Short mmCIF file of C-alpha atoms in Angstrom, two decimals:
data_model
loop_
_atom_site.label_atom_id
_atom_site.label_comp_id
_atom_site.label_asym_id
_atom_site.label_seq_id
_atom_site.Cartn_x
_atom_site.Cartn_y
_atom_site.Cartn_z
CA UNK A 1 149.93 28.26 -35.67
CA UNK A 2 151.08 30.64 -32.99
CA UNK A 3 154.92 29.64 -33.61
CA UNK A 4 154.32 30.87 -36.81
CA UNK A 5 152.48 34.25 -35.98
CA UNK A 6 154.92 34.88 -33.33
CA UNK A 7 158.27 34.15 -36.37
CA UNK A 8 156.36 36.01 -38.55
CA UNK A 9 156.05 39.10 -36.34
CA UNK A 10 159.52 39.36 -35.66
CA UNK A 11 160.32 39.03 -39.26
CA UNK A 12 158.70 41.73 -39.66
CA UNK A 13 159.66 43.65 -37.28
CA UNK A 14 163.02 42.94 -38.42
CA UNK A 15 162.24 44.49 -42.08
CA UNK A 16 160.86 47.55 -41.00
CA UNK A 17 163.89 47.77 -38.23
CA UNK A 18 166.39 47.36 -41.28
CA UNK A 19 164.78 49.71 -43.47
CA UNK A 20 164.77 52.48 -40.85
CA UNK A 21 168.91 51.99 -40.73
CA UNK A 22 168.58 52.89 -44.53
CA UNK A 23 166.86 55.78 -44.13
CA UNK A 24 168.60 58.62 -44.83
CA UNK A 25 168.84 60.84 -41.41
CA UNK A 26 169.03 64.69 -42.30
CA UNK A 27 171.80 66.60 -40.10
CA UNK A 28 170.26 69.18 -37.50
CA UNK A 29 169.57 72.41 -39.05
CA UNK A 30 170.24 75.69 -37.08
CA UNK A 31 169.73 79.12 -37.96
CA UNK A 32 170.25 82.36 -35.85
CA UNK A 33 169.85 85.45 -37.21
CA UNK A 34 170.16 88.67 -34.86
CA UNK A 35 170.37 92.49 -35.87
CA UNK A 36 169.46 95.48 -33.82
CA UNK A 37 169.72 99.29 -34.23
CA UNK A 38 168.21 101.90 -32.35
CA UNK A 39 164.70 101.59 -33.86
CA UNK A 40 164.96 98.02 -34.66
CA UNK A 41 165.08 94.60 -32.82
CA UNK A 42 164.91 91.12 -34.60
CA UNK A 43 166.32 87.96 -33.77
CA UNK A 44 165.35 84.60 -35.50
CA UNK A 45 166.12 81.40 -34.83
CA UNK A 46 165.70 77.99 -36.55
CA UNK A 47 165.79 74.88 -34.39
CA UNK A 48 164.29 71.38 -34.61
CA UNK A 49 161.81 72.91 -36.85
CA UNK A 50 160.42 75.53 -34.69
CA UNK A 51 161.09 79.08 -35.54
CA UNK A 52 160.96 81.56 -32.98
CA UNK A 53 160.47 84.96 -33.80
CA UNK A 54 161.89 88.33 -31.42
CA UNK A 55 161.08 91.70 -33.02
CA UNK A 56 160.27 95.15 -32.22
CA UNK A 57 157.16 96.55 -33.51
CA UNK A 58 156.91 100.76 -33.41
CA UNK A 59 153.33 100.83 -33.28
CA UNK A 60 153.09 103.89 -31.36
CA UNK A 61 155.70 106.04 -33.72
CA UNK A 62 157.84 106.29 -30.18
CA UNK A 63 160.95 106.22 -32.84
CA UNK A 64 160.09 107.91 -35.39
CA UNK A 65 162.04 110.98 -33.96
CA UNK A 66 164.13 109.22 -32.14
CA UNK A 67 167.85 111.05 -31.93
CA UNK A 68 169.72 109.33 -28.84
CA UNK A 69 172.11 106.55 -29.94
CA UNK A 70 170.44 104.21 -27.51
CA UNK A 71 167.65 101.45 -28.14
CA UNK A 72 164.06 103.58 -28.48
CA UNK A 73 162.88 99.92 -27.29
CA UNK A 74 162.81 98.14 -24.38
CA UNK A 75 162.86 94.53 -23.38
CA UNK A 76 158.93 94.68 -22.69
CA UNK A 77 158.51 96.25 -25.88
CA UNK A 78 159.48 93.09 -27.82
CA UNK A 79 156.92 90.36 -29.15
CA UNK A 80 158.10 86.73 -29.52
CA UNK A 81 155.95 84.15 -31.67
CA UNK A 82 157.18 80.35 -32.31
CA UNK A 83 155.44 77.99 -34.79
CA UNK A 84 156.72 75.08 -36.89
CA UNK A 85 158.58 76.28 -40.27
CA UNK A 86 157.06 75.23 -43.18
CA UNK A 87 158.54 71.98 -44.86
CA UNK A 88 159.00 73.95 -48.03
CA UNK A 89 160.87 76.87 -46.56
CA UNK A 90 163.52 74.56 -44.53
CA UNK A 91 164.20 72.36 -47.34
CA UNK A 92 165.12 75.07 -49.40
CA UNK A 93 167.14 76.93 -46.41
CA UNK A 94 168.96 73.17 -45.84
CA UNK A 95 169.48 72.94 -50.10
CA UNK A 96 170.80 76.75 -49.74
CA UNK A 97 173.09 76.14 -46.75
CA UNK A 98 174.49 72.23 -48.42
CA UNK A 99 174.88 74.38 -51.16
CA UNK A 100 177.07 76.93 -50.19
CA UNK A 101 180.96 77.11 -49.33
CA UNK A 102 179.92 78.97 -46.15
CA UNK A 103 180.88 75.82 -43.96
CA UNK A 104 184.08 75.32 -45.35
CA UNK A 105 184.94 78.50 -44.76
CA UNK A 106 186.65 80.49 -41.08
CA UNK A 107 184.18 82.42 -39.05
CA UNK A 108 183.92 85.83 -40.64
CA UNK A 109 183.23 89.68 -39.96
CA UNK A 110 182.75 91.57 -43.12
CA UNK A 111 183.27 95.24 -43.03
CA UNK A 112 184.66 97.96 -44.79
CA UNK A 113 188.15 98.64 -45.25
CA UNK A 114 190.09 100.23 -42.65
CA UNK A 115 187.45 100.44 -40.58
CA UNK A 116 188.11 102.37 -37.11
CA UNK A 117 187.01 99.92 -33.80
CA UNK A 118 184.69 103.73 -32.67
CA UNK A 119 182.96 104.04 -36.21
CA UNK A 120 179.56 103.52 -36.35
CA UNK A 121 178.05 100.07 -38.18
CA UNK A 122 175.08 98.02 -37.46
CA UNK A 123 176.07 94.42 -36.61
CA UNK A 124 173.94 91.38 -38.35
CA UNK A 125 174.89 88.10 -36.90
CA UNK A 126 174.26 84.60 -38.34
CA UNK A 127 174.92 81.38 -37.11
CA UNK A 128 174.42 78.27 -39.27
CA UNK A 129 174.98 74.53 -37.38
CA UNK A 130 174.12 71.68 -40.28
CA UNK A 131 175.25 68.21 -38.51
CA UNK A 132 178.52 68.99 -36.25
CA UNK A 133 179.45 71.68 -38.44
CA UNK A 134 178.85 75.24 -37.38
CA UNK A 135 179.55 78.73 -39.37
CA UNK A 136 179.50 81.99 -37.55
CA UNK A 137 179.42 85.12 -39.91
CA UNK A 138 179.08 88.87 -38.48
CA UNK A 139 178.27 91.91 -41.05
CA UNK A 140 178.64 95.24 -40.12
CA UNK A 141 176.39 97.41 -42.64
CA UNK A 142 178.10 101.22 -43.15
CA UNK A 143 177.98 103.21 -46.67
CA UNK A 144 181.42 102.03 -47.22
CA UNK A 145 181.32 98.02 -46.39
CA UNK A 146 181.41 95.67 -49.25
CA UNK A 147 178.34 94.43 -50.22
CA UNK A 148 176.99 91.60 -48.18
CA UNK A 149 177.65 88.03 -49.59
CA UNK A 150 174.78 86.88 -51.59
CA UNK A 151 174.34 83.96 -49.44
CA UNK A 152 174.16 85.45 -46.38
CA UNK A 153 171.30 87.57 -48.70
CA UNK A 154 169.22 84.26 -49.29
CA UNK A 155 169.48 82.78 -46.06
CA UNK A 156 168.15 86.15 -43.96
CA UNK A 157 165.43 86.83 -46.66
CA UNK A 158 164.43 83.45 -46.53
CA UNK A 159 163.84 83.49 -42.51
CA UNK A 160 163.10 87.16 -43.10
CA UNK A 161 159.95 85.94 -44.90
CA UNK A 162 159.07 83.14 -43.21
CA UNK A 163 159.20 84.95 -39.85
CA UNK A 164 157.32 88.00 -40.96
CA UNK A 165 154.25 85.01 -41.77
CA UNK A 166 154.18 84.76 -38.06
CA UNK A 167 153.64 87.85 -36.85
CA UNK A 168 149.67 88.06 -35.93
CA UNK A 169 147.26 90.30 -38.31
CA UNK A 170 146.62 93.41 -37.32
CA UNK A 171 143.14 94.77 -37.14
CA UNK A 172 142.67 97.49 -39.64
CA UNK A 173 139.49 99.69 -39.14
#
């Protein structure tokens, strides 16, 4: 009786070890976003399922006048949260990024035409690693720059929105 308890556990061990080579594994998804002015700071990234969350809050209006062309924020001024991203929200940023010729494509900076290396822009960054394939794309917002692509839209609004869910409430009175 044990011979057969002891054949019959490694059978199954052996059909749940063969099923789990069927499995479809996802690639690694990574995001990075990063943009940062003189009034602004936020930098989001995406990996193994944690996002972690690096902004600058003006809660005091210190920038609200703010002139110099220098940062009105400091290191210590800037909050960081991390939590687990929703399984909804990363599905739909992995369906956007398979989607999307972005990872065929050469790194990119998109800016307007002609545009001189001392004119003023403010730089978004994102980085987007699915598997061993990685896409680096660099926008440089000015009145003039062509719009920016519409996927590069998604994606930021996406972990736009999903980071903004973890900043903590603020007590109104």
């Amino acid at each position: 009786m044990k011979y057969l308890q002891f054949v019959g556990g490694f059978t199954i061990l052996g059909l749940i070890l063969t099923a789990c080579e069927r499995l479809p594994m996802e690639k690694e998804l990574t995001l990075h976003y990063f943009t940062s002015s003189e009034s602004t700071y936020t930098d989001i990234k995406l990996e193994h399922g944690q996002l972690t969350y690096t902004y600058f809050e003006d809660t005091d209006q210190r920038c609200a006048q703010w002139f110099k062309s220098s940062p009105c924020w400091t290191a210590a001024d800037l909050k960081t949260v991390t939590a687990p991203l929703d399984a909804e929200t990363e599905a739909e940023l992995r369906q956007l990024v398979s989607a999307q010729p972005l990872m065929d494509q050469a790194p990119a900076t998109l800016t307007a035409a002609a545009q001189q290396p001392a004119e003023r822009a403010y730089h978004e960054k994102l980085t987007i690693s699915l598997g061993n394939h990685e896409q680096q794309l660099s926008y440089r917002s000015r009145p003039d720059a062509p719009p920016k692509p519409e996927s590069f839209q998604h994606i930021e609004q996406l972990l736009q929105n999903a980071a903004e869910k973890l900043k903590p409430a603020v007590n109104s009175k």
